[in-house]
Amino acid sequence: MSAVGTIGAAGPSDAILPKRGGWRGRLADLLWRRPGLLLLLMLMPPVLWLAVVYLGSLLALLLQSFFSIDEFSGLIDRSFTLKTYGELLRPANLDIIVRTVTMAALVTLAAAVVAFPIAYFAARYARGKWKALFYLGVMLPLWSSYLVKVYAWKLILAKEGILTWLLQKLHLAWLLDGWLALPVVGGSSLSLSATGTFVVFLYVWLPFMILPLQASLERVPANLLEASADLGATPQQTFRNVVFPLALPGLAAGSIFTFSLTLGDYIIPQIIGTSRLFIGQAVYAHQGTAGNIPLAAAFTVVPIVVMGLYLWGARRMGAFDAL
Amino acid sequence: MTFAVSFQKVSRHFGAVRAVDGVDLDIRPGEFFAMLGPSGSGKTTCLRLIAGFERPTAGHIEIFGARAEAIPPYRRNVNTVFQDYALFPHLNVVDNVAYGLMIKGVPKAARRREAGAALEMVKMPGYGDRRPGQLSGGQRQRVALARALVNRPRVLLLDEPLGALDLKLRENMQEELKTLQKSLGITFVFVTHDQGEALSMADRVAVFNDGRLMQLGTPQEIYGSPNSRFVADFVGSSNVLPPVLVERCAGQRRWASLRPEAVKIGAPGRLSATVVSRAYLGGATRLGLDVEGQRINALVPAGEALPAEGETVRLGFADEDLHLMEPG
Amino acid sequence: MRSDTSPPGLRIAAAAGLAFLHLPILLIFVYAFTTEDKSYQWPPPGLTLDWLAVTWNRPDVWAALSLSLEVAAVSTAIALVLGTLCAASVSGSRFFGRETISLLVILPIALPGIITGIALRSAFSLAEIPFSQWTIILGHATFCVVVVYNNAIARFRRVSGSLLEASYDLGADGLQTFRHVILPNIGTALVAGGMLAFALSFDEVIVTTFTAGQQQTLPIWMLEELVRPRQRPVTNVVAMVVVLVTLLPILAAYYLTRDGDQVAGSGK
């Protein structure tokens, strides 16, 4: 207790310290007195940026979907009309929308099936070092270059590429030829078929399904599984009645990503697949060479509306808790 | 007299919630002052008003005679030991303790010296290089104490300082805090929901409920003569007698409190009771008694004769042990 | 307890899934050294280091690389400022419209990139802003904010209310508290967020195709090669370099944030 004497030996007048001088002291006091002002100052730059740059652009885009293009002059007629939306319903355009939504749904479904074992293993069995390894094992492909990933598949799916070579070595080339001969899914080679597009979509968006799924599976308490086994359930029954319902929010969250990303992508079907268009490609084509910004804008409204419906449904399943 | 802290009709409302409601309170310099109450009673908000983290919606606060309600916490010579200790995780122990001195601009060598002395005072010498994460709860508490005291505050605020410690550590710390406070002469204000802690440590206790100050007095006054049913109920295990019984014993139709140890079994009893339960407590036995449907506890010291369960006994007490409460 | 062993079927499926994720990227490394320059032939007829030198001497690759680095650096800087401010205000207080602001931050990444891209492009043309590297940066900064925000907000929550109060209590005003308590605690999260933002910007192609005029970032250069392959060997080498360049900041970000909060998994 040697320091006791030096502590607490102050006069009564110093209970309140004097104001600090200078602009710093005044600024600090002002921000203390008006916490709202500080909040406003902090929020202003990001909100202004996002509201002006981003929301402004989005609104401008939406606005243009109500314009139309003059078919003879190719100029944009800036008067309000629903004509452009009407064009969306043309068979050729409807075809594009149906194709894209079907692909998004298939990719989402397949991603869920492939992601589940990885997520389940990482959440329930992987420990310590393995857990970190699994986490990185999903994060690295997620963050690796999108174009490089697509490029890698162009190498794999090429006619002279590794997959054909592998199937030949296994004497299964007839299987590939048979598949490619099928209508819709087939084509002259895998990299020029809808199957190829599907595989690449699945590959590129898979990590976006694994992460939220794993997050929701982490929250399934192990003792719940034991309780189920204790009550005489087989592993299959436990899975169906306990694990799956609890994983559903994560599944829904992951599917938001896979669905939305597939809906909006225009690069993958451009590089790998048939010449049939997806929504993204249609948007790109209409705004670019055709110069039909109104139709391109109307096309972008489709994924927004589809995603809106999807989010509304997912929210009812509690998907946002797992994001 | 200049009070260390003085509340004049202080209120702090959060929307419709009256966390603190018209509190008048004076804390004397050099006193060990406890604010006692259940959670949500307003005691912690009172502490935060003294520290400056909250500003009153009405009323005045003075600290050593100076108006303080508009003064930010960094200009009050008042320091706090937080309930969760709030040690800075990015600083080691000695830099934590020296933080206030660093802000004041004390040179590095001097502040390290003072921080070292403060750590010695709380019996943590040699821990300076550790990180808060490497310390136990009790050790963190001592560091938090040193970090506050090194600034030589006029008032030290302690928010549930012993809440997270186990029983044995708690008793040690209670004693140490008491000794420290006496030797430093700093005004200590501490918040607790543990009536035993408040009664055993404080010079005076303020009991809060629903944002209002219910009673202010020495531990003896609070314990011995609670002025309301709430205080009687909350501070220890006092019996509360309804007006019907009180009228029969004392002639006044008022609520009253009666300590269990004041209840005498047998001899010139004014009430008749049935023994419902017996619990051996070591130094004494607690009897649960039923008086016309009213439950009353009595403490019988070891060695005295004990009635059996189900037995009917007379019970009495000295007149001065029955404390009439203020009406309402 | 979770010490039970996994069923072999599950283990195989999980391992196969991880292999599916990683093998294609490894393949890139082999192709960078192939002697074949007319097709994507497998197995490579021979291996050579020549293409590294060829790529090294390509001014167009260097120009694209330097533009990408410049855009990523400036976008990251802007995103760091905006994302940190946003995270600080959203985590520090409760105010009306708080949820709306988190939604506003996430929106540029939640909506498909093509929407962000075409919206920005049509806005530029309406406002008659000529394309330049600044229009690219404008777009990149907008969707990089969320990555910084996600990383920073987790850490801001950890710098809980009582730590800030402890600092005020010990005599530090708001500015001193920011410097001595907030900044040291969120520092690594900001570095991590910045690195991820950098990787995201460096790699971005969808929005960039709409916001770039004649400028070529490295992804744009690659995209052209993918659509119309002209110099396959150079593309192979560039792909390998891109993998390596993005790998480092991601690993660094992981090591900086691994104790406690997760790297922004939903950030991309």
PDB file of N, CA and C in Angstrom, chain C residues 179-234:
ATOM      1  N   ARG C 179      -9.147   7.738 -31.707  1.00  0.00           N
ATOM      2  CA  ARG C 179      -7.755   7.447 -32.019  1.00  0.00           C
ATOM      3  C   ARG C 179      -7.190   6.329 -31.145  1.00  0.00           C
ATOM      4  N   HIS C 180      -7.521   6.355 -29.848  1.00  0.00           N
ATOM      5  CA  HIS C 180      -6.846   5.437 -28.927  1.00  0.00           C
ATOM      6  C   HIS C 180      -7.609   4.145 -28.667  1.00  0.00           C
ATOM      7  N   VAL C 181      -8.910   4.134 -28.914  1.00  0.00           N
ATOM      8  CA  VAL C 181      -9.674   2.907 -28.625  1.00  0.00           C
ATOM      9  C   VAL C 181     -10.291   2.315 -29.888  1.00  0.00           C
ATOM     10  N   ILE C 182     -11.029   3.140 -30.625  1.00  0.00           N
ATOM     11  CA  ILE C 182     -11.765   2.580 -31.768  1.00  0.00           C
ATOM     12  C   ILE C 182     -10.808   2.111 -32.858  1.00  0.00           C
ATOM     13  N   LEU C 183      -9.914   3.009 -33.266  1.00  0.00           N
ATOM     14  CA  LEU C 183      -9.036   2.685 -34.389  1.00  0.00           C
ATOM     15  C   LEU C 183      -8.177   1.439 -34.141  1.00  0.00           C
ATOM     16  N   PRO C 184      -7.504   1.329 -32.968  1.00  0.00           N
ATOM     17  CA  PRO C 184      -6.699   0.110 -32.753  1.00  0.00           C
ATOM     18  C   PRO C 184      -7.544  -1.161 -32.772  1.00  0.00           C
ATOM     19  N   ASN C 185      -8.811  -1.049 -32.360  1.00  0.00           N
ATOM     20  CA  ASN C 185      -9.638  -2.251 -32.299  1.00  0.00           C
ATOM     21  C   ASN C 185     -10.234  -2.653 -33.630  1.00  0.00           C
ATOM     22  N   ILE C 186     -10.506  -1.674 -34.488  1.00  0.00           N
ATOM     23  CA  ILE C 186     -11.092  -2.047 -35.777  1.00  0.00           C
ATOM     24  C   ILE C 186     -10.034  -2.119 -36.864  1.00  0.00           C
ATOM     25  N   GLY C 187      -8.794  -1.764 -36.526  1.00  0.00           N
ATOM     26  CA  GLY C 187      -7.731  -1.676 -37.528  1.00  0.00           C
ATOM     27  C   GLY C 187      -7.609  -2.897 -38.408  1.00  0.00           C
ATOM     28  N   THR C 188      -7.456  -4.073 -37.783  1.00  0.00           N
ATOM     29  CA  THR C 188      -7.239  -5.271 -38.594  1.00  0.00           C
ATOM     30  C   THR C 188      -8.467  -5.590 -39.441  1.00  0.00           C
ATOM     31  N   ALA C 189      -9.651  -5.319 -38.887  1.00  0.00           N
ATOM     32  CA  ALA C 189     -10.865  -5.582 -39.667  1.00  0.00           C
ATOM     33  C   ALA C 189     -10.905  -4.674 -40.890  1.00  0.00           C
ATOM     34  N   LEU C 190     -10.446  -3.444 -40.720  1.00  0.00           N
ATOM     35  CA  LEU C 190     -10.420  -2.527 -41.861  1.00  0.00           C
ATOM     36  C   LEU C 190      -9.416  -2.988 -42.906  1.00  0.00           C
ATOM     37  N   VAL C 191      -8.252  -3.432 -42.441  1.00  0.00           N
ATOM     38  CA  VAL C 191      -7.253  -3.929 -43.389  1.00  0.00           C
ATOM     39  C   VAL C 191      -7.826  -5.131 -44.146  1.00  0.00           C
ATOM     40  N   ALA C 192      -8.461  -6.034 -43.398  1.00  0.00           N
ATOM     41  CA  ALA C 192      -9.051  -7.216 -44.032  1.00  0.00           C
ATOM     42  C   ALA C 192     -10.123  -6.814 -45.029  1.00  0.00           C
ATOM     43  N   GLY C 193     -11.016  -5.923 -44.600  1.00  0.00           N
ATOM     44  CA  GLY C 193     -12.080  -5.461 -45.495  1.00  0.00           C
ATOM     45  C   GLY C 193     -11.496  -4.797 -46.731  1.00  0.00           C
ATOM     46  N   GLY C 194     -10.446  -4.007 -46.529  1.00  0.00           N
ATOM     47  CA  GLY C 194      -9.802  -3.337 -47.646  1.00  0.00           C
ATOM     48  C   GLY C 194      -9.214  -4.333 -48.632  1.00  0.00           C
ATOM     49  N   MET C 195      -8.603  -5.389 -48.090  1.00  0.00           N
ATOM     50  CA  MET C 195      -8.005  -6.387 -48.978  1.00  0.00           C
ATOM     51  C   MET C 195      -9.072  -7.113 -49.788  1.00  0.00           C
ATOM     52  N   LEU C 196     -10.166  -7.460 -49.136  1.00  0.00           N
ATOM     53  CA  LEU C 196     -11.239  -8.132 -49.863  1.00  0.00           C
ATOM     54  C   LEU C 196     -11.841  -7.194 -50.909  1.00  0.00           C
ATOM     55  N   ALA C 197     -11.999  -5.934 -50.544  1.00  0.00           N
ATOM     56  CA  ALA C 197     -12.527  -4.962 -51.508  1.00  0.00           C
ATOM     57  C   ALA C 197     -11.580  -4.857 -52.706  1.00  0.00           C
ATOM     58  N   PHE C 198     -10.288  -4.857 -52.393  1.00  0.00           N
ATOM     59  CA  PHE C 198      -9.294  -4.784 -53.467  1.00  0.00           C
ATOM     60  C   PHE C 198      -9.425  -5.992 -54.391  1.00  0.00           C
ATOM     61  N   ALA C 199      -9.515  -7.188 -53.789  1.00  0.00           N
ATOM     62  CA  ALA C 199      -9.636  -8.403 -54.594  1.00  0.00           C
ATOM     63  C   ALA C 199     -10.913  -8.367 -55.434  1.00  0.00           C
ATOM     64  N   LEU C 200     -11.994  -7.887 -54.820  1.00  0.00           N
ATOM     65  CA  LEU C 200     -13.281  -7.823 -55.519  1.00  0.00           C
ATOM     66  C   LEU C 200     -13.191  -6.884 -56.718  1.00  0.00           C
ATOM     67  N   SER C 201     -12.614  -5.721 -56.495  1.00  0.00           N
ATOM     68  CA  SER C 201     -12.501  -4.738 -57.572  1.00  0.00           C
ATOM     69  C   SER C 201     -11.546  -5.230 -58.667  1.00  0.00           C
ATOM     70  N   PHE C 202     -10.441  -5.811 -58.239  1.00  0.00           N
ATOM     71  CA  PHE C 202      -9.432  -6.282 -59.186  1.00  0.00           C
ATOM     72  C   PHE C 202     -10.020  -7.306 -60.149  1.00  0.00           C
ATOM     73  N   ASP C 203     -11.010  -8.050 -59.661  1.00  0.00           N
ATOM     74  CA  ASP C 203     -11.559  -9.182 -60.396  1.00  0.00           C
ATOM     75  C   ASP C 203     -12.839  -8.833 -61.152  1.00  0.00           C
ATOM     76  N   GLU C 204     -13.437  -7.680 -60.870  1.00  0.00           N
ATOM     77  CA  GLU C 204     -14.797  -7.413 -61.336  1.00  0.00           C
ATOM     78  C   GLU C 204     -14.851  -7.259 -62.850  1.00  0.00           C
ATOM     79  N   VAL C 205     -15.853  -7.880 -63.469  1.00  0.00           N
ATOM     80  CA  VAL C 205     -15.962  -7.730 -64.918  1.00  0.00           C
ATOM     81  C   VAL C 205     -17.351  -7.289 -65.351  1.00  0.00           C
ATOM     82  N   ILE C 206     -18.395  -7.754 -64.665  1.00  0.00           N
ATOM     83  CA  ILE C 206     -19.748  -7.509 -65.174  1.00  0.00           C
ATOM     84  C   ILE C 206     -20.093  -6.028 -65.159  1.00  0.00           C
ATOM     85  N   VAL C 207     -19.943  -5.381 -64.002  1.00  0.00           N
ATOM     86  CA  VAL C 207     -20.243  -3.959 -63.939  1.00  0.00           C
ATOM     87  C   VAL C 207     -19.277  -3.177 -64.826  1.00  0.00           C
ATOM     88  N   THR C 208     -18.020  -3.630 -64.839  1.00  0.00           N
ATOM     89  CA  THR C 208     -16.999  -2.891 -65.582  1.00  0.00           C
ATOM     90  C   THR C 208     -17.293  -2.823 -67.074  1.00  0.00           C
ATOM     91  N   THR C 209     -17.867  -3.898 -67.629  1.00  0.00           N
ATOM     92  CA  THR C 209     -18.152  -3.849 -69.066  1.00  0.00           C
ATOM     93  C   THR C 209     -19.107  -2.704 -69.398  1.00  0.00           C
ATOM     94  N   PHE C 210     -19.916  -2.302 -68.419  1.00  0.00           N
ATOM     95  CA  PHE C 210     -20.863  -1.219 -68.678  1.00  0.00           C
ATOM     96  C   PHE C 210     -20.281   0.151 -68.376  1.00  0.00           C
ATOM     97  N   THR C 211     -19.326   0.212 -67.466  1.00  0.00           N
ATOM     98  CA  THR C 211     -18.846   1.525 -67.037  1.00  0.00           C
ATOM     99  C   THR C 211     -17.508   1.891 -67.659  1.00  0.00           C
ATOM    100  N   ALA C 212     -16.940   0.997 -68.466  1.00  0.00           N
ATOM    101  CA  ALA C 212     -15.677   1.323 -69.121  1.00  0.00           C
ATOM    102  C   ALA C 212     -15.951   1.710 -70.570  1.00  0.00           C
ATOM    103  N   GLY C 213     -15.190   2.655 -71.063  1.00  0.00           N
ATOM    104  CA  GLY C 213     -15.296   2.993 -72.482  1.00  0.00           C
ATOM    105  C   GLY C 213     -14.264   2.187 -73.237  1.00  0.00           C
ATOM    106  N   GLN C 214     -13.200   2.868 -73.639  1.00  0.00           N
ATOM    107  CA  GLN C 214     -12.124   2.184 -74.350  1.00  0.00           C
ATOM    108  C   GLN C 214     -11.126   1.549 -73.389  1.00  0.00           C
ATOM    109  N   GLN C 215     -11.236   1.910 -72.085  1.00  0.00           N
ATOM    110  CA  GLN C 215     -10.256   1.412 -71.127  1.00  0.00           C
ATOM    111  C   GLN C 215     -10.397  -0.090 -70.933  1.00  0.00           C
ATOM    112  N   GLN C 216      -9.286  -0.754 -70.791  1.00  0.00           N
ATOM    113  CA  GLN C 216      -9.313  -2.189 -70.543  1.00  0.00           C
ATOM    114  C   GLN C 216      -8.700  -2.497 -69.186  1.00  0.00           C
ATOM    115  N   THR C 217      -9.526  -3.014 -68.279  1.00  0.00           N
ATOM    116  CA  THR C 217      -8.956  -3.579 -67.063  1.00  0.00           C
ATOM    117  C   THR C 217      -8.529  -5.005 -67.402  1.00  0.00           C
ATOM    118  N   LEU C 218      -7.804  -5.623 -66.508  1.00  0.00           N
ATOM    119  CA  LEU C 218      -7.328  -6.973 -66.789  1.00  0.00           C
ATOM    120  C   LEU C 218      -8.486  -7.955 -67.032  1.00  0.00           C
ATOM    121  N   PRO C 219      -9.547  -7.926 -66.195  1.00  0.00           N
ATOM    122  CA  PRO C 219     -10.681  -8.821 -66.486  1.00  0.00           C
ATOM    123  C   PRO C 219     -11.312  -8.548 -67.848  1.00  0.00           C
ATOM    124  N   ILE C 220     -11.392  -7.279 -68.238  1.00  0.00           N
ATOM    125  CA  ILE C 220     -11.966  -6.969 -69.551  1.00  0.00           C
ATOM    126  C   ILE C 220     -11.073  -7.554 -70.651  1.00  0.00           C
ATOM    127  N   TRP C 221      -9.779  -7.416 -70.456  1.00  0.00           N
ATOM    128  CA  TRP C 221      -8.820  -7.984 -71.414  1.00  0.00           C
ATOM    129  C   TRP C 221      -9.046  -9.490 -71.522  1.00  0.00           C
ATOM    130  N   MET C 222      -9.212 -10.132 -70.366  1.00  0.00           N
ATOM    131  CA  MET C 222      -9.417 -11.585 -70.366  1.00  0.00           C
ATOM    132  C   MET C 222     -10.721 -11.959 -71.032  1.00  0.00           C
ATOM    133  N   LEU C 223     -11.761 -11.156 -70.738  1.00  0.00           N
ATOM    134  CA  LEU C 223     -13.075 -11.461 -71.305  1.00  0.00           C
ATOM    135  C   LEU C 223     -12.997 -11.455 -72.833  1.00  0.00           C
ATOM    136  N   GLU C 224     -12.320 -10.475 -73.386  1.00  0.00           N
ATOM    137  CA  GLU C 224     -12.175 -10.423 -74.840  1.00  0.00           C
ATOM    138  C   GLU C 224     -11.489 -11.681 -75.357  1.00  0.00           C
ATOM    139  N   GLU C 225     -10.480 -12.124 -74.610  1.00  0.00           N
ATOM    140  CA  GLU C 225      -9.755 -13.334 -75.015  1.00  0.00           C
ATOM    141  C   GLU C 225     -10.644 -14.568 -74.929  1.00  0.00           C
ATOM    142  N   LEU C 226     -11.549 -14.563 -73.940  1.00  0.00           N
ATOM    143  CA  LEU C 226     -12.424 -15.720 -73.774  1.00  0.00           C
ATOM    144  C   LEU C 226     -13.447 -15.777 -74.899  1.00  0.00           C
ATOM    145  N   VAL C 227     -13.974 -14.599 -75.258  1.00  0.00           N
ATOM    146  CA  VAL C 227     -15.001 -14.576 -76.288  1.00  0.00           C
ATOM    147  C   VAL C 227     -14.374 -14.862 -77.651  1.00  0.00           C
ATOM    148  N   ARG C 228     -13.238 -14.225 -77.927  1.00  0.00           N
ATOM    149  CA  ARG C 228     -12.540 -14.444 -79.199  1.00  0.00           C
ATOM    150  C   ARG C 228     -11.089 -14.786 -78.902  1.00  0.00           C
ATOM    151  N   PRO C 229     -10.795 -16.057 -78.680  1.00  0.00           N
ATOM    152  CA  PRO C 229      -9.421 -16.422 -78.306  1.00  0.00           C
ATOM    153  C   PRO C 229      -8.454 -16.093 -79.426  1.00  0.00           C
ATOM    154  N   ARG C 230      -7.457 -15.314 -79.123  1.00  0.00           N
ATOM    155  CA  ARG C 230      -6.438 -14.988 -80.118  1.00  0.00           C
ATOM    156  C   ARG C 230      -5.052 -15.418 -79.655  1.00  0.00           C
ATOM    157  N   GLN C 231      -4.797 -15.191 -78.349  1.00  0.00           N
ATOM    158  CA  GLN C 231      -3.485 -15.579 -77.836  1.00  0.00           C
ATOM    159  C   GLN C 231      -3.675 -16.476 -76.628  1.00  0.00           C
ATOM    160  N   ARG C 232      -4.040 -17.728 -76.892  1.00  0.00           N
ATOM    161  CA  ARG C 232      -4.335 -18.633 -75.787  1.00  0.00           C
ATOM    162  C   ARG C 232      -3.209 -18.727 -74.765  1.00  0.00           C
ATOM    163  N   PRO C 233      -1.949 -18.890 -75.188  1.00  0.00           N
ATOM    164  CA  PRO C 233      -0.893 -19.071 -74.176  1.00  0.00           C
ATOM    165  C   PRO C 233      -0.772 -17.870 -73.248  1.00  0.00           C
ATOM    166  N   VAL C 234      -0.885 -16.654 -73.818  1.00  0.00           N
ATOM    167  CA  VAL C 234      -0.788 -15.459 -72.978  1.00  0.00           C
ATOM    168  C   VAL C 234      -1.947 -15.428 -71.985  1.00  0.00           C
TER     169      VAL C 234
END
